[in-house]
Short mmCIF file of C-alpha atoms in Angstrom, two decimals:
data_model
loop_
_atom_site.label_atom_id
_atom_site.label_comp_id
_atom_site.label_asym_id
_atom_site.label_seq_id
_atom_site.Cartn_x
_atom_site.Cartn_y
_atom_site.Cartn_z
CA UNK A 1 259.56 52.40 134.24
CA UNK A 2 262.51 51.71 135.69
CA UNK A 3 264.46 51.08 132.62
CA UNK A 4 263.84 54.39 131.74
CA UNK A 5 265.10 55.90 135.38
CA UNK A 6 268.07 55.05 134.53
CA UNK A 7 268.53 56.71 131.25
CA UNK A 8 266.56 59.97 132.84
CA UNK A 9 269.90 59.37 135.78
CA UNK A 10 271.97 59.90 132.19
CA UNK A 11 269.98 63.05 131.21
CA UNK A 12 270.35 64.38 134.70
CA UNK A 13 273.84 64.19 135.30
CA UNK A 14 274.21 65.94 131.71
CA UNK A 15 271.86 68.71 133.54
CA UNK A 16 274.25 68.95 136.30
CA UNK A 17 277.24 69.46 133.66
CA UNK A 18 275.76 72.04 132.69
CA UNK A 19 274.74 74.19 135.39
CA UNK A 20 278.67 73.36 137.27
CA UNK A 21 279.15 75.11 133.36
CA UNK A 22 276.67 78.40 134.36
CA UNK A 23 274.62 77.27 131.77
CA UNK A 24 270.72 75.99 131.85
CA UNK A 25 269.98 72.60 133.62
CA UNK A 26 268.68 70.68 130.99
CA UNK A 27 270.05 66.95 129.79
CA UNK A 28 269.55 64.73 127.38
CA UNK A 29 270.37 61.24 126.27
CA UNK A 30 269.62 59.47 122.59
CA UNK A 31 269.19 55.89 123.21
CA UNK A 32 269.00 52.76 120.84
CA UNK A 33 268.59 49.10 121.89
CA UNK A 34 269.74 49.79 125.14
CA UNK A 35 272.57 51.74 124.06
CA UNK A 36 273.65 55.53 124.79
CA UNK A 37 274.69 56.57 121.59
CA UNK A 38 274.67 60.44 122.06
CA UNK A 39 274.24 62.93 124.81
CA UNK A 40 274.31 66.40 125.49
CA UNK A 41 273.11 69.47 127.67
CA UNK A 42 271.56 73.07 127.41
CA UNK A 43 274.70 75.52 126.19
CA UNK A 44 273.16 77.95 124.89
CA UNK A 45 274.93 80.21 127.57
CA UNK A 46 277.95 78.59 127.47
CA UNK A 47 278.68 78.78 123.70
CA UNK A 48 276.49 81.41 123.04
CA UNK A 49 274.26 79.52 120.50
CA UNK A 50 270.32 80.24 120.32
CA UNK A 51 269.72 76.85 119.20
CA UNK A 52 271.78 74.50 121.71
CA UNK A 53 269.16 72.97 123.59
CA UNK A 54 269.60 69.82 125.01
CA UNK A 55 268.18 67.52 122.45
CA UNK A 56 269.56 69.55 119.94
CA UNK A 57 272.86 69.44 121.69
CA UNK A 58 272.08 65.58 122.04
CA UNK A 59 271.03 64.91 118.71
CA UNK A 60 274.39 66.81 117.52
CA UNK A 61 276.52 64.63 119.63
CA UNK A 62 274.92 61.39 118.30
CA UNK A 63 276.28 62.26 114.65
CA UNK A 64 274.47 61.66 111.32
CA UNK A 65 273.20 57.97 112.58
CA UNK A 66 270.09 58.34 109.60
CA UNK A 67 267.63 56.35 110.96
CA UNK A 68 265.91 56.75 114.25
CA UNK A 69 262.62 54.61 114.28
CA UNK A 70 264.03 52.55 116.98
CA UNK A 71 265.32 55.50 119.24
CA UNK A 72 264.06 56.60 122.41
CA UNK A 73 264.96 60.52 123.43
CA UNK A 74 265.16 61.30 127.12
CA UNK A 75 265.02 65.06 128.48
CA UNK A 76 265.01 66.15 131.75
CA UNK A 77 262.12 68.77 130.50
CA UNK A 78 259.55 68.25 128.05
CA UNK A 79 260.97 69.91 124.47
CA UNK A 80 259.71 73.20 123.10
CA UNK A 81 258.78 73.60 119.51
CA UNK A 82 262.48 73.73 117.96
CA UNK A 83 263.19 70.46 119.69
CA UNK A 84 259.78 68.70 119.14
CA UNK A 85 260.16 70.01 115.91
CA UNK A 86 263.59 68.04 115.55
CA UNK A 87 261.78 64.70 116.68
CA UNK A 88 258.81 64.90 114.53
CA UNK A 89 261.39 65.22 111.62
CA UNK A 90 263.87 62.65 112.68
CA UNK A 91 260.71 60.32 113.21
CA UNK A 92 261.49 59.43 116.60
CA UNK A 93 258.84 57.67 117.97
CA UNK A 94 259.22 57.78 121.78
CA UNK A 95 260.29 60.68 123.78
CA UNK A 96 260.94 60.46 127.94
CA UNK A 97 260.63 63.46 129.87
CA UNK A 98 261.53 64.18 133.51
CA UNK A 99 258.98 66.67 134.11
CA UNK A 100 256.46 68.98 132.59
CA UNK A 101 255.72 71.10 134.86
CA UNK A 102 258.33 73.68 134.60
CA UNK A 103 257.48 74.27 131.05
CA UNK A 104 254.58 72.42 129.26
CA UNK A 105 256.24 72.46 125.95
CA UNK A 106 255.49 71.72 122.78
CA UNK A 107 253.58 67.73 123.89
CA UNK A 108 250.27 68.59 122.14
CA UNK A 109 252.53 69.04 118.91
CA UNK A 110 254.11 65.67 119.71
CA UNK A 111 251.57 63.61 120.35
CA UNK A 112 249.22 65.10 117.36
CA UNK A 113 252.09 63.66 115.15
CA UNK A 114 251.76 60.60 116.94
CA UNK A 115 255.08 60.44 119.46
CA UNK A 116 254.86 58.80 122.39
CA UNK A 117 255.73 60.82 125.29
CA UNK A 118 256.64 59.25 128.82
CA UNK A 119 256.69 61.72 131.78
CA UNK A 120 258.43 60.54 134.68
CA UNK A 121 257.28 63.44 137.17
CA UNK A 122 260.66 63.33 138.43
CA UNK A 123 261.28 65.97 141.77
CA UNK A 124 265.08 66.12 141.01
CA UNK A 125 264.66 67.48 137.16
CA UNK A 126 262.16 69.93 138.24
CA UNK A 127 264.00 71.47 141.22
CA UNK A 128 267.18 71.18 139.27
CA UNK A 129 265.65 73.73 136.55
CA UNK A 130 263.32 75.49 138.92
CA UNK A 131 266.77 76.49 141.51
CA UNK A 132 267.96 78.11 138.01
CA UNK A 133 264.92 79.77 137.22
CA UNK A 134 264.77 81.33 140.60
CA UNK A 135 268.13 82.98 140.32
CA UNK A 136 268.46 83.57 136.64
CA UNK A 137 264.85 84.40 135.22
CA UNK A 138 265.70 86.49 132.22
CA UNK A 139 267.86 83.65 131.01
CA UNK A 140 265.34 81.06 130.97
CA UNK A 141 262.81 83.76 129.55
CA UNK A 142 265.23 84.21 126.45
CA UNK A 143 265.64 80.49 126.18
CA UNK A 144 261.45 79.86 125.74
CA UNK A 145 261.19 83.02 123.36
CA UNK A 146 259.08 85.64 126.15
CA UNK A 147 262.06 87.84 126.57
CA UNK A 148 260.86 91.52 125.50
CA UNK A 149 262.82 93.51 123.52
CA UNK A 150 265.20 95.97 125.14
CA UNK B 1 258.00 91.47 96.61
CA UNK B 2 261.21 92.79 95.00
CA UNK B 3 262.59 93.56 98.55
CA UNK B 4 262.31 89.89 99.15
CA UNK B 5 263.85 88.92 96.13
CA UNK B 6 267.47 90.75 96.95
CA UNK B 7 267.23 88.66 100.58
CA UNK B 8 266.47 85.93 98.89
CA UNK B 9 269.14 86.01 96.31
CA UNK B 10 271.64 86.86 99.18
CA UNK B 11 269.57 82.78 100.75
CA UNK B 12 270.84 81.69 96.91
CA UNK B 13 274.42 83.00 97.66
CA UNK B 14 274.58 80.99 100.59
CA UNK B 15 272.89 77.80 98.87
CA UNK B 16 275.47 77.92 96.14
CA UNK B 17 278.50 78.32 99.01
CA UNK B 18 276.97 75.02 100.29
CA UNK B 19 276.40 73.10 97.30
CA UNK B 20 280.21 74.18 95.85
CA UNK B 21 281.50 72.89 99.32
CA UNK B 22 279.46 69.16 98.66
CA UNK B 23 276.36 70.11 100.87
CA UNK B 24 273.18 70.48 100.23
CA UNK B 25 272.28 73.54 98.78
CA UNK B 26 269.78 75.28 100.67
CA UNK B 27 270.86 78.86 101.75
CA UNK B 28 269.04 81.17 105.16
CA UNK B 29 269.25 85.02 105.74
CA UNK B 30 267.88 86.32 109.00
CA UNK B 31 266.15 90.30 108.51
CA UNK B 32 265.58 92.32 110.34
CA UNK B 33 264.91 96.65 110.27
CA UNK B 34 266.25 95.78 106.10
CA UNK B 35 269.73 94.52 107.67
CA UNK B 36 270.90 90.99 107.65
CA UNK B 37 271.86 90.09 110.63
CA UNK B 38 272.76 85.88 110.39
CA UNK B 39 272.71 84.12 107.50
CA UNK B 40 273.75 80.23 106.95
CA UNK B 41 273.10 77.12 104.38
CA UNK B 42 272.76 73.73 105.12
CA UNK B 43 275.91 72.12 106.30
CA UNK B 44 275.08 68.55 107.28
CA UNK B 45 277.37 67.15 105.13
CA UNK B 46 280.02 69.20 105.77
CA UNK B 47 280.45 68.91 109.45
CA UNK B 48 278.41 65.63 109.74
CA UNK B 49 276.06 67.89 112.09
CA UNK B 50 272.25 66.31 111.11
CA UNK B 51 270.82 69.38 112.92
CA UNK B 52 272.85 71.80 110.77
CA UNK B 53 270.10 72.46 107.90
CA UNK B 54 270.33 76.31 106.44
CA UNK B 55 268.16 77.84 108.66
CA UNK B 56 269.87 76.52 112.11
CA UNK B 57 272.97 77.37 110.75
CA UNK B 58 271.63 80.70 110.12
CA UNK B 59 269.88 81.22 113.73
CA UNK B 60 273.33 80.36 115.27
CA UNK B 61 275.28 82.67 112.73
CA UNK B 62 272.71 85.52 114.10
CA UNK B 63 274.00 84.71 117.80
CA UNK B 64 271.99 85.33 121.02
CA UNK B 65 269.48 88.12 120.00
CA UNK B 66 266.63 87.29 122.10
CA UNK B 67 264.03 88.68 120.50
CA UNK B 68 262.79 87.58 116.81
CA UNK B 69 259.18 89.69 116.73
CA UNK B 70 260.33 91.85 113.88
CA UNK B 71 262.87 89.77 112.10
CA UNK B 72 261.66 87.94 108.87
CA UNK B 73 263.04 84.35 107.95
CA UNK B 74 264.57 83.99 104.14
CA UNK B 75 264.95 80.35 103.10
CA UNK B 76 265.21 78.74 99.31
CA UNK B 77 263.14 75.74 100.60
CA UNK B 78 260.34 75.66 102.48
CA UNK B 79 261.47 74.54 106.03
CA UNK B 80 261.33 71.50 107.32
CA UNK B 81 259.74 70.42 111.27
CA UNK B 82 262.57 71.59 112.96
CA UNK B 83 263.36 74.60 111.34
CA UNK B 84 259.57 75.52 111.45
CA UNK B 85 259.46 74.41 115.16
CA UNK B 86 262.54 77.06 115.79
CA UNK B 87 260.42 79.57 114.19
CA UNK B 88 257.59 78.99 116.52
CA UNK B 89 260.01 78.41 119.74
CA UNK B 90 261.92 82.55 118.71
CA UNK B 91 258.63 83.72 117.66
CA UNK B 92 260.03 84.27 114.13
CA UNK B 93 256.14 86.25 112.64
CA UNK B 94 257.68 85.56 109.02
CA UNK B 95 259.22 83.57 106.96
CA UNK B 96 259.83 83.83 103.12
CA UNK B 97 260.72 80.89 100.77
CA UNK B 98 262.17 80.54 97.41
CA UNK B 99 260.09 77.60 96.60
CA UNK B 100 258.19 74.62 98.36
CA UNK B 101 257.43 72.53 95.10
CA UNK B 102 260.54 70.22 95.78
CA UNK B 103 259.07 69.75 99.28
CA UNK B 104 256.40 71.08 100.78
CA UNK B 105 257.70 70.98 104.34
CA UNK B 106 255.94 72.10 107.55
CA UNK B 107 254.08 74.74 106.10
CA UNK B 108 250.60 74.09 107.71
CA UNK B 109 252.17 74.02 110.64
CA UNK B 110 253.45 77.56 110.67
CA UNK B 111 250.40 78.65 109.02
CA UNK B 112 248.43 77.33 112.12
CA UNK B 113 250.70 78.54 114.82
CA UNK B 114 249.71 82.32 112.79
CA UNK B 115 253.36 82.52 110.92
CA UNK B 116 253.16 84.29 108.08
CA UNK B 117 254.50 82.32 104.79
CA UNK B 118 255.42 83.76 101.45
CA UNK B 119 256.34 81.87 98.91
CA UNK B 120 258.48 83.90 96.02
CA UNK B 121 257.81 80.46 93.38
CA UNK B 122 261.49 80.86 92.43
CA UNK B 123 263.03 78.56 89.93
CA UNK B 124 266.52 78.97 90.57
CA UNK B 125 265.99 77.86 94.01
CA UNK B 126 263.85 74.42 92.46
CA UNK B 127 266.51 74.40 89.95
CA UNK B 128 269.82 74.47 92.44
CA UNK B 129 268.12 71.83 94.76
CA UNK B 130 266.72 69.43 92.25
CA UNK B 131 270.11 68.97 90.39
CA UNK B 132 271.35 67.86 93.76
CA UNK B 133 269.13 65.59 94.37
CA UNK B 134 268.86 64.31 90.39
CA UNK B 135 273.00 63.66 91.86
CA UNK B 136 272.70 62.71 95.80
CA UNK B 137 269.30 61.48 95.95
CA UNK B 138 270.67 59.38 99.44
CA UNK B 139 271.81 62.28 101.01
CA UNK B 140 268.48 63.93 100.48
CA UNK B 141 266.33 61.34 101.54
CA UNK B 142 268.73 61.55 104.63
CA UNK B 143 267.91 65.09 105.03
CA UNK B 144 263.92 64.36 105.66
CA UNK B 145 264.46 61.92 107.62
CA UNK B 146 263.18 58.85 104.82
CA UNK B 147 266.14 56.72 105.08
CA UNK B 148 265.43 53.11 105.53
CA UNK B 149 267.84 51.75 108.26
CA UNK B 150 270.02 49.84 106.64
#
């Protein structure tokens, strides 16, 4: 468990980027055989782009590797359907979160497709996201799809 | 149905821009009130993005609306886990395809998260796709994620 601590440290200081950005506290890391090979954050606010979630943003950064079977994803939240949706394609097999409780996300999905899915129950990527949700609910509301139309 | 026939041939537009830059050519439009309001094709290739498929590209294109309940999703293939699992994450009630013989995609899945799927059987989207493949067949099977590692 430890091991993976310190790639969840990765995903959280990518969290941190982005709210010192004003954007949504959410990391992410792509590792393989030990090895960072991409890793992004939530900018949805920052660049304006529905789809730049953290994994997304991650998976972006890690370029066109092809193969993934021996990748682990780490997220500092568990993924909603678009980025769930992104593993279950990409066949990654093991995805760490940092907590769960925020959000429940879209684990049922995962692990009926057979992903493995770590949660760390980590205090600092909860309160991280939670400190943002307190001050800026209507943009985490668009960001899980329950924002009403105006 | 021939309401979803002009988007879709305005999905085709966009799968031919992507296939006469060297991408894949599967073309998006986002609906909604009869307007288009994003619209995208596959552009993995071009920008080496693996998350750029035609209906992320599209998404993005449509920017930060928010709120999906009354748009309608126009694809020439049959999405794909990720582009299914954005669906669910917006909220997206519909999507339309050109065709799902070439691959079937994650079409139970929408079905049992209550998306509506229509499927217009269109050959020129089959047709536009296949000859790709028939030509790139490695960049497809890179697409769906069945790429050995090499």
């Amino acid at each position: 468990m430890r091991e993976h601590d310190v790639y969840m440290d990765e995903a959280v200081r990518e969290a941190r980027l982005g709210r010192d950005e004003g954007g949504i506290p959410i990391g992410s890391v792509l590792v393989r055989d030990g090895v960072i090979i991409g890793r992004g954050h939530n900018r949805r606010v920052q660049l304006k782009d529905p789809v730049l979630h953290a994994e997304i943003d991650c998976l972006r950064n890690a370029g066109r590797i092809g193969v993934y079977i021996d990748c682990v994803l780490y997220s500092t939240l568990m993924p909603c359907y678009l980025c769930a949706g992104a593993v279950v394609q990409f066949r990654i097999p093991v995805v760490v979160v940092g907590e769960s409780e925020t959000f429940p996300g879209a684990e049922e999905f995962l692990l009926s497709k057979g992903v493995r899915v770590i949660d760390l129950y980590r205090a600092d990527c909860r309160d991280l996201l939670q400190e943002f949700i307190r001050i800026h609910p209507e943009i985490w509301d668009e960001d899980i799809g329950e924002l009403e139309r105006k």
